[in-house]
Short mmCIF file of C-alpha atoms in Angstrom, two decimals:
data_model
loop_
_atom_site.label_atom_id
_atom_site.label_comp_id
_atom_site.label_asym_id
_atom_site.label_seq_id
_atom_site.Cartn_x
_atom_site.Cartn_y
_atom_site.Cartn_z
CA MET A 1 -11.39 26.38 49.06
CA ASN A 2 -15.05 27.41 48.85
CA LEU A 3 -17.43 26.41 46.06
CA LEU A 4 -17.27 29.81 44.33
CA GLY A 5 -13.46 29.64 44.14
CA SER A 6 -13.58 26.16 42.64
CA VAL A 7 -16.08 27.27 39.99
CA ILE A 8 -13.89 30.22 39.01
CA ILE A 9 -10.77 28.05 38.66
CA CYS A 10 -12.64 25.44 36.57
CA THR A 11 -14.04 28.15 34.33
CA VAL A 12 -10.59 29.64 33.70
CA LEU A 13 -9.07 26.22 32.96
CA TRP A 14 -11.90 25.30 30.59
CA GLY A 15 -11.43 28.59 28.75
CA PHE A 16 -7.73 27.81 28.36
CA VAL A 17 -8.46 24.35 26.93
CA LEU A 18 -10.90 25.80 24.39
CA ALA A 19 -8.25 28.32 23.33
CA LEU A 20 -5.75 25.58 22.45
CA PRO A 21 -5.39 24.76 18.72
CA LEU A 22 -6.97 21.50 17.55
CA ILE A 23 -4.50 18.64 17.20
CA SER A 24 -3.66 17.75 13.61
CA LEU A 25 -4.64 14.22 12.62
CA GLU A 26 -1.13 13.86 11.23
CA GLU A 27 0.04 13.30 14.79
CA THR A 28 -2.23 10.28 15.25
CA ASP A 29 -2.03 8.61 11.83
CA PRO A 30 1.23 6.65 11.42
CA GLU A 31 0.80 6.55 7.63
CA LEU A 32 1.53 10.28 7.65
CA THR A 33 4.43 10.39 10.09
CA ALA A 34 7.00 8.17 8.38
CA GLY A 35 8.55 11.17 6.66
CA PHE A 36 8.63 9.84 3.10
CA VAL A 37 6.83 11.05 -0.03
CA GLU A 38 3.18 11.67 0.89
CA GLY A 39 3.99 10.21 4.29
CA ASP A 40 4.48 6.52 3.54
CA MET A 41 5.82 6.06 -0.02
CA ILE A 42 9.52 5.31 -0.50
CA LEU A 43 10.46 6.34 -4.04
CA ASP A 44 13.63 6.55 -6.08
CA THR A 45 14.36 8.80 -9.06
CA VAL A 46 12.77 6.43 -11.58
CA SER A 47 9.78 4.99 -9.77
CA ARG A 48 7.47 7.86 -10.61
CA ASN A 49 6.36 5.86 -13.66
CA GLY A 50 5.23 3.11 -11.28
CA LEU A 51 1.65 2.67 -12.38
CA ARG A 52 2.13 2.79 -16.14
CA ALA A 53 5.56 1.19 -16.54
CA GLU A 54 5.26 -2.59 -16.46
CA VAL A 55 8.84 -2.91 -15.26
CA TYR A 56 7.51 -1.99 -11.80
CA ARG A 57 4.98 -4.81 -11.70
CA TRP A 58 5.85 -7.98 -9.87
CA PRO A 59 6.83 -10.80 -12.28
CA ASN A 60 4.32 -13.62 -12.49
CA ASN A 61 2.01 -11.57 -10.23
CA THR A 62 3.90 -12.95 -7.23
CA VAL A 63 5.20 -10.89 -4.32
CA TYR A 64 7.93 -12.54 -2.29
CA TYR A 65 8.33 -11.46 1.31
CA LYS A 66 10.47 -12.09 4.37
CA PHE A 67 9.73 -11.27 8.01
CA PHE A 68 12.88 -9.45 9.09
CA THR A 69 11.29 -8.51 12.43
CA GLU A 70 10.28 -11.40 14.66
CA PHE A 71 6.64 -10.44 15.15
CA ASP A 72 4.57 -12.29 17.72
CA GLN A 73 2.12 -14.79 16.22
CA GLU A 74 -0.89 -12.47 16.43
CA HIS A 75 0.81 -9.63 14.54
CA ARG A 76 2.34 -12.00 12.01
CA ASP A 77 -1.06 -13.59 11.36
CA HIS A 78 -2.64 -10.15 10.93
CA ILE A 79 -0.13 -9.26 8.21
CA LEU A 80 -0.80 -12.61 6.52
CA ARG A 81 -4.53 -11.89 6.81
CA GLY A 82 -4.02 -8.67 4.85
CA MET A 83 -2.15 -10.60 2.14
CA LYS A 84 -4.95 -13.15 1.98
CA MET A 85 -7.56 -10.41 1.53
CA ILE A 86 -5.66 -9.23 -1.57
CA GLU A 87 -5.25 -12.77 -2.87
CA ASP A 88 -8.95 -13.49 -2.45
CA VAL A 89 -9.96 -10.75 -4.91
CA SER A 90 -7.15 -10.97 -7.45
CA CYS A 91 -4.55 -13.17 -9.12
CA ILE A 92 -1.80 -11.71 -6.89
CA ARG A 93 0.01 -14.27 -4.78
CA PHE A 94 2.31 -13.77 -1.79
CA GLU A 95 5.07 -16.29 -1.16
CA GLU A 96 7.62 -16.35 1.64
CA ALA A 97 11.14 -15.87 0.35
CA THR A 98 13.75 -18.58 0.67
CA LYS A 99 17.48 -18.06 1.12
CA ASN A 100 17.82 -18.16 -2.67
CA THR A 101 15.16 -15.51 -3.38
CA LYS A 102 16.87 -12.38 -4.65
CA ARG A 103 13.92 -9.93 -4.87
CA PHE A 104 11.59 -9.70 -1.91
CA VAL A 105 9.78 -7.36 0.47
CA ASN A 106 11.52 -7.02 3.81
CA ILE A 107 8.75 -6.77 6.43
CA THR A 108 9.83 -4.87 9.53
CA GLY A 109 8.16 -3.52 12.66
CA ASN A 110 10.37 -0.53 13.37
CA ALA A 111 9.33 2.73 14.97
CA GLY A 112 8.56 5.62 12.65
CA GLY A 113 5.13 4.78 11.27
CA CYS A 114 3.99 2.80 8.24
CA SER A 115 5.86 2.94 4.92
CA SER A 116 6.72 0.94 1.81
CA THR A 117 8.50 1.14 -1.50
CA VAL A 118 6.29 1.64 -4.55
CA GLY A 119 6.29 -1.00 -7.26
CA TYR A 120 8.66 -3.87 -7.99
CA ARG A 121 12.38 -3.12 -7.83
CA SER A 122 14.82 -5.13 -9.92
CA LYS A 123 17.64 -4.85 -7.40
CA GLY A 124 17.83 -5.85 -3.76
CA SER A 125 15.15 -6.13 -1.11
CA GLN A 126 12.31 -3.66 -0.67
CA SER A 127 11.06 -1.83 2.40
CA TYR A 128 7.74 -2.51 4.08
CA ASN A 129 7.44 -1.23 7.64
CA LEU A 130 4.58 -1.45 10.10
CA GLN A 131 5.32 0.17 13.43
CA LEU A 132 4.01 -2.08 16.18
CA TYR A 133 0.52 -1.19 17.40
CA PRO A 134 -2.25 -3.26 18.98
CA LEU A 135 -4.21 -5.21 16.37
CA ASP A 136 -6.64 -3.04 14.40
CA LYS A 137 -4.90 0.15 15.55
CA GLY A 138 -2.41 2.40 13.75
CA CYS A 139 -0.25 0.47 11.28
CA PHE A 140 -2.01 -2.76 12.22
CA ARG A 141 -5.40 -1.78 10.84
CA LEU A 142 -6.11 -4.35 8.12
CA GLY A 143 -6.80 -1.52 5.69
CA THR A 144 -3.38 -0.01 6.41
CA ILE A 145 -1.64 -3.36 5.91
CA ILE A 146 -3.42 -3.63 2.55
CA HIS A 147 -2.75 0.05 1.74
CA GLU A 148 1.01 -0.49 2.09
CA PHE A 149 0.92 -3.70 0.04
CA LEU A 150 -0.91 -1.84 -2.73
CA HIS A 151 1.99 0.62 -2.76
CA VAL A 152 4.34 -2.35 -3.07
CA LEU A 153 2.25 -3.53 -6.03
CA GLY A 154 2.70 -0.17 -7.73
CA PHE A 155 -0.16 2.11 -6.67
CA TYR A 156 -0.02 5.75 -5.61
CA HIS A 157 -2.52 7.56 -3.42
CA MET A 158 -5.95 8.22 -4.89
CA GLN A 159 -5.78 11.99 -4.39
CA SER A 160 -2.61 12.10 -6.54
CA THR A 161 -4.45 11.27 -9.77
CA ALA A 162 -4.44 13.68 -12.70
CA ASN A 163 -8.16 14.50 -12.48
CA ARG A 164 -8.34 14.90 -8.72
CA ASP A 165 -9.16 18.64 -8.91
CA GLU A 166 -12.53 17.76 -10.41
CA TYR A 167 -13.40 15.80 -7.27
CA VAL A 168 -11.55 17.37 -4.35
CA PHE A 169 -10.29 20.80 -3.36
CA ILE A 170 -6.94 20.92 -1.58
CA ASN A 171 -7.35 23.67 1.01
CA GLU A 172 -3.76 24.79 1.29
CA THR A 173 -4.52 27.27 4.08
CA ASN A 174 -5.23 24.34 6.41
CA VAL A 175 -2.12 22.33 5.50
CA LYS A 176 0.63 22.22 8.08
CA ASP A 177 3.72 24.29 7.22
CA GLY A 178 6.20 22.31 5.13
CA LYS A 179 3.70 19.57 4.26
CA LEU A 180 2.14 20.90 1.07
CA HIS A 181 4.42 18.74 -1.08
CA ASN A 182 2.47 15.72 0.16
CA PHE A 183 -0.47 16.79 -2.01
CA LYS A 184 1.42 16.53 -5.30
CA LYS A 185 -0.72 15.68 -8.33
CA TYR A 186 0.71 13.39 -11.04
CA ASP A 187 -0.12 13.74 -14.71
CA ALA A 188 -1.86 11.07 -16.75
CA GLU A 189 1.46 9.99 -18.25
CA THR A 190 2.63 8.90 -14.80
CA VAL A 191 -0.43 7.33 -13.20
CA ASP A 192 -3.31 5.43 -14.74
CA ASP A 193 -6.79 5.09 -13.22
CA PHE A 194 -7.59 2.13 -15.50
CA ASP A 195 -10.87 3.83 -16.41
CA GLN A 196 -12.21 3.32 -12.91
CA GLY A 197 -12.87 6.95 -12.07
CA TYR A 198 -12.21 8.80 -8.85
CA ASP A 199 -13.01 6.85 -5.69
CA TYR A 200 -13.51 8.66 -2.37
CA ALA A 201 -13.81 5.26 -0.65
CA SER A 202 -10.50 3.90 -1.92
CA VAL A 203 -8.25 2.41 0.74
CA LEU A 204 -5.53 4.50 -0.95
CA HIS A 205 -7.27 7.83 -0.29
CA TYR A 206 -6.07 10.23 2.40
CA SER A 207 -8.50 11.28 5.08
CA ALA A 208 -10.13 14.68 4.74
CA PHE A 209 -7.87 15.96 7.55
CA ALA A 210 -4.48 14.64 6.36
CA PHE A 211 -1.59 16.90 7.42
CA SER A 212 -4.04 19.39 8.92
CA ALA A 213 -2.53 22.23 10.93
CA ASN A 214 -5.74 23.29 12.63
CA GLY A 215 -8.14 20.36 12.68
CA GLU A 216 -9.93 21.64 9.56
CA MET A 217 -10.26 19.70 6.31
CA THR A 218 -7.30 19.76 3.94
CA ILE A 219 -9.12 17.68 1.30
CA VAL A 220 -12.65 18.88 0.60
CA PRO A 221 -14.88 16.67 -1.59
CA LEU A 222 -16.53 18.57 -4.45
CA LYS A 223 -18.92 15.99 -5.89
CA ASP A 224 -20.36 14.56 -2.69
CA ALA A 225 -20.46 16.47 0.58
CA ASP A 226 -20.90 13.20 2.52
CA ALA A 227 -17.72 11.73 1.03
CA ALA A 228 -15.57 13.31 3.75
CA ALA A 229 -16.86 10.68 6.15
CA VAL A 230 -15.54 7.78 4.07
CA MET A 231 -12.30 9.32 2.78
CA GLY A 232 -9.35 7.67 4.47
CA GLN A 233 -11.21 4.49 5.41
CA ARG A 234 -8.85 1.70 6.43
CA VAL A 235 -11.20 -1.26 6.57
CA GLY A 236 -10.38 -2.83 3.23
CA MET A 237 -10.30 -2.45 -0.54
CA SER A 238 -13.19 -0.80 -2.32
CA GLN A 239 -14.58 -2.41 -5.47
CA SER A 240 -12.71 0.22 -7.48
CA ASP A 241 -9.43 -0.73 -5.74
CA ILE A 242 -10.08 -4.36 -6.64
CA ASN A 243 -10.85 -3.49 -10.25
CA ARG A 244 -7.69 -1.39 -10.61
CA LEU A 245 -5.51 -4.14 -9.18
CA ASN A 246 -6.97 -6.79 -11.48
CA LEU A 247 -6.68 -4.57 -14.54
CA MET A 248 -3.13 -3.55 -13.71
CA TYR A 249 -1.98 -7.15 -13.34
CA ARG A 250 -4.26 -8.50 -16.08
CA CYS A 251 -5.96 -10.91 -13.74
CA PRO A 252 -8.61 -13.12 -15.37
CA VAL A 253 -12.17 -12.12 -14.63
CA LYS A 254 -13.68 -14.23 -11.86
CA VAL A 255 -17.14 -15.64 -12.55
#
């Protein structure tokens, strides 16, 4: 084939690639693919009072857990590292369940993304799943490990708060068909921000492109145009996340 023919073929192929729709970030973020409420939250008919109702807070600020999946040492240590990061900034403690422990979080590594139950349940074990990924990828980002444990402790996503419309615009035209329910807003009787205000940098915030059908933003920040870059960060808890956790569990102020 001569040079001119090769150039023509490459040009046609490149034009075809540019014509393809952008891939939604939903397909690459395992927090959004688990198929539960808002992607990763496993709720029952009564848990929607999770943040305000103290019945959903872990007794004695202690979360018991059991490794149901036999993770290799590196993955197990990474999960424990996420627990330690929460312990270091709060009065929350994680303890491994014994055979006599009746209420605990069952930590699994099944396929299907990252997910967890929300708040303490008074009956049976609770779900906490991290699909296996290399360390610091997918469900094994430290921020994601912490994100799911904050659900276990009783927190909803940041963009679900009652006053969210003052801070973000949900662009429904960019939301993938059938996924709009994931942007539900809860009233102030259901969730409490503990007077911490809206936090774009919360580890519990969706990314600006969550459930996008076309690669365009589904959550548009209204107060700070630069906030889109930090929304959805999965590095660790923001100071506001730390404050909320300590206020929710009445942790003593550290000096």
